[in-house]
Tab-separated table of N, CA and C in Angstrom:
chain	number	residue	atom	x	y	z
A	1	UNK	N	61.252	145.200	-256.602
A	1	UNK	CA	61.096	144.596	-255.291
A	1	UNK	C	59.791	145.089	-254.672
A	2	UNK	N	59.019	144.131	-253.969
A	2	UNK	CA	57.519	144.649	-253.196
A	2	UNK	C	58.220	144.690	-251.956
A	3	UNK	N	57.275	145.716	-251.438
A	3	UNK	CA	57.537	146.306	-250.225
A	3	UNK	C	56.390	146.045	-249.921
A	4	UNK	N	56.247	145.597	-248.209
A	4	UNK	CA	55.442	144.902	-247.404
A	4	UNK	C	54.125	146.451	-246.964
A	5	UNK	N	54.616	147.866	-247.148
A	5	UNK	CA	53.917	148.896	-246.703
A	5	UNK	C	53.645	149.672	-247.897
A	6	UNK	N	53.565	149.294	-249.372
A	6	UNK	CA	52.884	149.808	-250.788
A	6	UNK	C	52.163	148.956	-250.909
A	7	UNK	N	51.341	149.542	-251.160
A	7	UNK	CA	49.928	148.923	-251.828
A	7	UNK	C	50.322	148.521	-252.927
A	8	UNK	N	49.706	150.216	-253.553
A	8	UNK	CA	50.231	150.090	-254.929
A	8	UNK	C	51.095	150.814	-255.413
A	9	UNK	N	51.859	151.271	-256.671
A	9	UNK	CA	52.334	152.129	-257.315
A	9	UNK	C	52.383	152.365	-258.735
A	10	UNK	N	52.155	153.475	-259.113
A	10	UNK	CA	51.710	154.024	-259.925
A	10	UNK	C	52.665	155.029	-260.875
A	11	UNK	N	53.170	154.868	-262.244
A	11	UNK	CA	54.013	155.756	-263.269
A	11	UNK	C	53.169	157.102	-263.162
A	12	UNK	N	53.479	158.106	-263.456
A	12	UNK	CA	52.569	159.316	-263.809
A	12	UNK	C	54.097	160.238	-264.657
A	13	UNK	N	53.471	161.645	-265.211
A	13	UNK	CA	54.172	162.257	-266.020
A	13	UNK	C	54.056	163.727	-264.612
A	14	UNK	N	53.628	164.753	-265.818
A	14	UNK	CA	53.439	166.075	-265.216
A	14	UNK	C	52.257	165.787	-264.798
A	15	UNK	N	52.349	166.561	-263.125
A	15	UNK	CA	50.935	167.033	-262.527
A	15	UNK	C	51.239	168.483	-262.086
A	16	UNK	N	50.262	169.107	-262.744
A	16	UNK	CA	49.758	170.489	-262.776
A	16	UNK	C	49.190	170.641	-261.252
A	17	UNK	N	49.564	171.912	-260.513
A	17	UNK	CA	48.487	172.567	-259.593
A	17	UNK	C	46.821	172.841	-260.142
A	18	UNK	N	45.960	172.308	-259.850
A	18	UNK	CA	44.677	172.704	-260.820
A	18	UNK	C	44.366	174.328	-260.831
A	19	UNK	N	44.875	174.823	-259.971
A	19	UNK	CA	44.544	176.234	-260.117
A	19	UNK	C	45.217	177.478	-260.621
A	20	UNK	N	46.806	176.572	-260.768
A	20	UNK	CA	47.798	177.654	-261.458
A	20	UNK	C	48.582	176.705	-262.162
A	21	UNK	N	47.877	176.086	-263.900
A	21	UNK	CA	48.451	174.915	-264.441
A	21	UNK	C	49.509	175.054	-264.656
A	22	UNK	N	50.206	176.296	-264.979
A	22	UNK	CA	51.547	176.785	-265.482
A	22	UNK	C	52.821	176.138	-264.040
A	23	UNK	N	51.894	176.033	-262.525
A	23	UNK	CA	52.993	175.137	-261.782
A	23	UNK	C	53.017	173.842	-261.764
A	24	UNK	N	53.933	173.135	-261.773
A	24	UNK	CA	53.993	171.629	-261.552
A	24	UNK	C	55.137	170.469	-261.484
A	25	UNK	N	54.751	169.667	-261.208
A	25	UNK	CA	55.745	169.010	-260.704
A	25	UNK	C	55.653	167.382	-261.827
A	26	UNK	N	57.350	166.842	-261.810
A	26	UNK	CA	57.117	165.264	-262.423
A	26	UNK	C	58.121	164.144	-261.278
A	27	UNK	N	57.546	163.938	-260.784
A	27	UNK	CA	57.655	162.894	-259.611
A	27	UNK	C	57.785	161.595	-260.147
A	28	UNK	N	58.604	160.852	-259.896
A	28	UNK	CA	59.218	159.353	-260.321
A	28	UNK	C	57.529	158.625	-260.634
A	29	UNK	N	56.918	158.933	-259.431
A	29	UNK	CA	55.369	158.179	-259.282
A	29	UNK	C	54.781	158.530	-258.189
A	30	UNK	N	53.598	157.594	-257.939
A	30	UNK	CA	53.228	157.922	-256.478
A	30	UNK	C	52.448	156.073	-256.313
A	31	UNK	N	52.421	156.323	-254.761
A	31	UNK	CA	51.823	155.550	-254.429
A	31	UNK	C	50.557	155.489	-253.118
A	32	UNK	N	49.914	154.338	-252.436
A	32	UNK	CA	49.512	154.065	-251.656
A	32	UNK	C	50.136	153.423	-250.831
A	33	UNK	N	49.929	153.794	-249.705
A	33	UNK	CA	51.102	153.030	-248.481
A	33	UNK	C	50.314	152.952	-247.129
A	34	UNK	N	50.888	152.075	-246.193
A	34	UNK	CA	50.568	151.984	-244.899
A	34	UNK	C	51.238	153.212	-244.451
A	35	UNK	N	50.815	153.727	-243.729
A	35	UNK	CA	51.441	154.770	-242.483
A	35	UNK	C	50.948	154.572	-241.118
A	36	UNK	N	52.206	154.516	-240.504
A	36	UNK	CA	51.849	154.062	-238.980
A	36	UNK	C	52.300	155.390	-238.441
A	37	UNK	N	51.451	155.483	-237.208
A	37	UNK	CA	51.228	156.551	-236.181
A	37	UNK	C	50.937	156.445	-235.185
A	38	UNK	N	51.186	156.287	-234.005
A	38	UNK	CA	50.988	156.120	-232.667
A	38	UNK	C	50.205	154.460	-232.662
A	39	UNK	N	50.900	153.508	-233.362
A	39	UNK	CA	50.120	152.225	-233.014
A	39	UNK	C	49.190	152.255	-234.088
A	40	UNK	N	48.831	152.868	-234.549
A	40	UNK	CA	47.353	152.940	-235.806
A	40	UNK	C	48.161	153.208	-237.144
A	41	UNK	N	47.751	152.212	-238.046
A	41	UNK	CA	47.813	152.281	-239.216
A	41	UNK	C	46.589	153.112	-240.220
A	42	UNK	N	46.793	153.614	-241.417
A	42	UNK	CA	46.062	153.710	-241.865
A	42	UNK	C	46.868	154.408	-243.655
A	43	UNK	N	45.610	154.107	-244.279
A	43	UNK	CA	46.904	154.583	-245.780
A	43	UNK	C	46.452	155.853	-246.095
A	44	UNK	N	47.542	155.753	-247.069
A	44	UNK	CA	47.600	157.490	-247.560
A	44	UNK	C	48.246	157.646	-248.984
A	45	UNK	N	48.406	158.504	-250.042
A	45	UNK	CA	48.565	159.078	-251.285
A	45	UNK	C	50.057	159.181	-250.840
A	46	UNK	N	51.342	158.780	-251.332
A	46	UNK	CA	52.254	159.592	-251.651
A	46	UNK	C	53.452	159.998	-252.743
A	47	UNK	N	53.801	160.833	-252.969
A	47	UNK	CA	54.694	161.066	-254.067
A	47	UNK	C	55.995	159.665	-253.882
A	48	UNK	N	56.331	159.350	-254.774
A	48	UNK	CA	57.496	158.762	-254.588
A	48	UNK	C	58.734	159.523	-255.580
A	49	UNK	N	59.738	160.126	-255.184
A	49	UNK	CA	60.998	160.167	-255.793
A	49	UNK	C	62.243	159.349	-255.433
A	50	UNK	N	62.641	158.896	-255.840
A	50	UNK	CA	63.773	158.132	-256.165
A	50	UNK	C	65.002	158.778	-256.735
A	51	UNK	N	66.421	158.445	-256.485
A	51	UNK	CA	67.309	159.356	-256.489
A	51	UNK	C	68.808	157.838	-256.183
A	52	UNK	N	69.621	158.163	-257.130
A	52	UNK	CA	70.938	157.243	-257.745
A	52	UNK	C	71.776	157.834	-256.747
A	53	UNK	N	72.436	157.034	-255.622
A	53	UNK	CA	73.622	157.648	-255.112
A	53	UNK	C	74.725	156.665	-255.546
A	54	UNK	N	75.730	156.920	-255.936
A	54	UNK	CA	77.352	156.433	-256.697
A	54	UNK	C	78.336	156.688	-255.719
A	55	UNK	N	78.539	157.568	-255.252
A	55	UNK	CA	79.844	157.897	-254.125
A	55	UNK	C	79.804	157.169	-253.169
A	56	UNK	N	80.572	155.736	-253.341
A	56	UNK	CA	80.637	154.735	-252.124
A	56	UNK	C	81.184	155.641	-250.839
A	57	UNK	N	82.023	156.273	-251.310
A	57	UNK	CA	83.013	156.719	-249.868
A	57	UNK	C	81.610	157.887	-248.784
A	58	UNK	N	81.347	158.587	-249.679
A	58	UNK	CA	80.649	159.286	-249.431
A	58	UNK	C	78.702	159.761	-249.063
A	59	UNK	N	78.065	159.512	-250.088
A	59	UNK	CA	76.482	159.281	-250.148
A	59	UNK	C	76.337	157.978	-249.750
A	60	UNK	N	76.987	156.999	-250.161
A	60	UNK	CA	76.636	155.461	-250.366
A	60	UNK	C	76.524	155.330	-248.821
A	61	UNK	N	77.878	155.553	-248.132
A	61	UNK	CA	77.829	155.305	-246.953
A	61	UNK	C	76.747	156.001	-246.040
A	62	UNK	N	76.536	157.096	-246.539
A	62	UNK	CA	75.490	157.926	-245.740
A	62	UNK	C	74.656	156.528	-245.327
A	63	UNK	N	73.837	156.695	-246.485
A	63	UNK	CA	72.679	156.201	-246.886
A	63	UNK	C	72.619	155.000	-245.517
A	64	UNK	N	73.640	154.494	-245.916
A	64	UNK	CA	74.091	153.278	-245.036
A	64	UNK	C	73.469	153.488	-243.735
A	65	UNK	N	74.548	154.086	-243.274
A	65	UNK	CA	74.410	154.646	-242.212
A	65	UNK	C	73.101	155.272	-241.359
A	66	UNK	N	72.499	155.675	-242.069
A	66	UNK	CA	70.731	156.385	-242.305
A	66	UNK	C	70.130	155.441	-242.012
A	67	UNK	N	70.130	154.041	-242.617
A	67	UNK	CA	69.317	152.722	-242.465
A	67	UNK	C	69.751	152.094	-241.398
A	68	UNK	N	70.518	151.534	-240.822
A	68	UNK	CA	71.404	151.829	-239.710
A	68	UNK	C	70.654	152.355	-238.611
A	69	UNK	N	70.626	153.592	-238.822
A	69	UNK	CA	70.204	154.136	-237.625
A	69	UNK	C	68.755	154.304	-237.630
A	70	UNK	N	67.868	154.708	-238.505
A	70	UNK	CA	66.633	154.993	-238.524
A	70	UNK	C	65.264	154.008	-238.923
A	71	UNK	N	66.376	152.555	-239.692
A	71	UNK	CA	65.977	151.239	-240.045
A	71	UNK	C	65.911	151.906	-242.182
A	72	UNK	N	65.602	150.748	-242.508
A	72	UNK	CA	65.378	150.861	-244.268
A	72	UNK	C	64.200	151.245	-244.781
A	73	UNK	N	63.344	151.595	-243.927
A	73	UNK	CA	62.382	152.030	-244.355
A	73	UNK	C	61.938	153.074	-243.243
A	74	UNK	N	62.822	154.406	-243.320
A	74	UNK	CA	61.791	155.390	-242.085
A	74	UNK	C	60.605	156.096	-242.766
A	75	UNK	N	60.284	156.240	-241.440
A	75	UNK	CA	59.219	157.317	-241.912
A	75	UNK	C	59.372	158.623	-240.782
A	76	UNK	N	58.818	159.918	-241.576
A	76	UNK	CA	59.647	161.068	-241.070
A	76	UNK	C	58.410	162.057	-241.012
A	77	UNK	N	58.700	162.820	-240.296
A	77	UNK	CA	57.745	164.456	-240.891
A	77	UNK	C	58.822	165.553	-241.126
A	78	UNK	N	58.392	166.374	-242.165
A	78	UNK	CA	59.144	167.299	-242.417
A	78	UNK	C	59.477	168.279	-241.263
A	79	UNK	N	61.092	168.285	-241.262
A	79	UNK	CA	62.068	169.166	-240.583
A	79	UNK	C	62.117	168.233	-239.085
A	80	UNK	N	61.513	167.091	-239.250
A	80	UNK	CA	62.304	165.924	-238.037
A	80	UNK	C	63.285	165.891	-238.104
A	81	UNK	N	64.014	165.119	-236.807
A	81	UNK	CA	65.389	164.501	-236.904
A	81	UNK	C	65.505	163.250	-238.000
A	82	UNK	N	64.934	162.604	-238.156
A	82	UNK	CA	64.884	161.198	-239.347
A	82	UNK	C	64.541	162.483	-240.675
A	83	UNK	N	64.171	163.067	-240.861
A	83	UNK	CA	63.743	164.032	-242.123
A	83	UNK	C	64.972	164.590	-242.369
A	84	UNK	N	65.860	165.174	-241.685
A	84	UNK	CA	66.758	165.829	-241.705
A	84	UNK	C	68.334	165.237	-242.155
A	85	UNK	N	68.250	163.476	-241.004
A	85	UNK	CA	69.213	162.551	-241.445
A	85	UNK	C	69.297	162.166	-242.599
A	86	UNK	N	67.325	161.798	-243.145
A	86	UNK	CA	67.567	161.123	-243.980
A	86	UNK	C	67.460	161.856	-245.826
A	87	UNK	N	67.123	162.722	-245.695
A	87	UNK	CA	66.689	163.856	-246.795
A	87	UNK	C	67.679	164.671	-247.113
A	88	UNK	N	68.929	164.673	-248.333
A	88	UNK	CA	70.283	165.580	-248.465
A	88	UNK	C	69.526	166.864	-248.737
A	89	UNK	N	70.602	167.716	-247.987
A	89	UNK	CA	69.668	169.075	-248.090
A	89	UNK	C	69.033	169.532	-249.707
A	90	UNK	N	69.932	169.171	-250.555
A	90	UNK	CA	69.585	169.232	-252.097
A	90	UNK	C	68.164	169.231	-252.426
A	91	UNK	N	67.366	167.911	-252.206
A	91	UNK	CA	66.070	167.422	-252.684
A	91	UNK	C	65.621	167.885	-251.580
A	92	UNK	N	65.345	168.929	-250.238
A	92	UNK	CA	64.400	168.964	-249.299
A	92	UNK	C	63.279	169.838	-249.613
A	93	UNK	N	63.374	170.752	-250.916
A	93	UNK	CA	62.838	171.598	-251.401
A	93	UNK	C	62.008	171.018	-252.280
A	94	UNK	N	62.742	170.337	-253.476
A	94	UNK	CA	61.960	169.620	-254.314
A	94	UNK	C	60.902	168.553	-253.862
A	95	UNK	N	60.619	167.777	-252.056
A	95	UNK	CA	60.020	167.240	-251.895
A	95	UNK	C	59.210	167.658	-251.305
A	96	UNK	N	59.485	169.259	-251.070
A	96	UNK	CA	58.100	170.267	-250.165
A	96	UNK	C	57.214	170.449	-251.451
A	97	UNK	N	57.935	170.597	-252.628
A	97	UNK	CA	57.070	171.513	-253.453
A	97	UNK	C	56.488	170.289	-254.261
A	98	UNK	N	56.966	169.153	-253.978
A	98	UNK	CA	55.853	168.080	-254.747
A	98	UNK	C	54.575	167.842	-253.940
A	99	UNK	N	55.013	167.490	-252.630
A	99	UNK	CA	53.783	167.685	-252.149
A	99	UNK	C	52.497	168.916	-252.060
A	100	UNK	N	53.146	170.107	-252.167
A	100	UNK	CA	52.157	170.891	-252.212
A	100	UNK	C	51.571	170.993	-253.585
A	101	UNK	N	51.989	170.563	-254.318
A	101	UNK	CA	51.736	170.466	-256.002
A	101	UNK	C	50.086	169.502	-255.864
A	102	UNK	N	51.126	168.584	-255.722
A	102	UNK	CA	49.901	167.039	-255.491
A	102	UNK	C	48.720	167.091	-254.184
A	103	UNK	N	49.326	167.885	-253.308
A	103	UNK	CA	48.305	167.675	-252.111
A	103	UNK	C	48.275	166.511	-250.980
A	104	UNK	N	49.493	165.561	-251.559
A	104	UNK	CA	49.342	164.583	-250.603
A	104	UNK	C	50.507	165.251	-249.860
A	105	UNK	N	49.914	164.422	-248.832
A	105	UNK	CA	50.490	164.774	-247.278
A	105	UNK	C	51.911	163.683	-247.331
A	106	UNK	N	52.009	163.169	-247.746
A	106	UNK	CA	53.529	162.141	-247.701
A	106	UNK	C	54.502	162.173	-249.287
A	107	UNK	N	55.965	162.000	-249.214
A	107	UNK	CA	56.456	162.071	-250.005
A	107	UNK	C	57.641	160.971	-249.528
């Protein structure tokens, strides 16, 4: 499915920190995206992970619920209220440390 705020997107494998190759991260992909901010658009680099939720009663509904309230496509900064709704505490780590891996500012 295209999404009206990706540019593009992009497969990738392992990306290494360039300065300590032994760290790194493998991220679903990344892309280019619109990011809006106070009325101004402008794009930016970001990791994309992707993640299977199955528990109708439970995750499924979250999720639901998340879109619902924050719309189907939020956008968040880390340790927001939408960051917090929408991010299970599980992956909040794994999406700090991709970004600092990669350097982009969005995940």
């Amino acid at each position: 499915e295209s999404l009206e705020w990706v540019d593009v997107f992009f497969d990738c494998g392992l990306i290494e920190l360039s300065s300590h190759p032994h760290i790194g991260v493998s991220p679903d992909g990344f892309a280019i995206v619109t990011v809006r901010n106070d009325g101004l658009e402008t794009k930016a680099t970001a990791v994309v992970e992707m993640k299977t939720r199955l528990m109708e009663a439970t995750t499924i509904k979250k999720a639901t619920d998340m879109a619902n309230k924050h719309g189907v496509h939020a956008q968040c900064v880390y340790g927001d209220r939408v960051f917090k709704d929408c991010v299970p505490n599980d992956n909040r780590l794994q999406v700090m440390h991709q970004a600092y891996i990669t350097g982009f500012g969005w995940s």
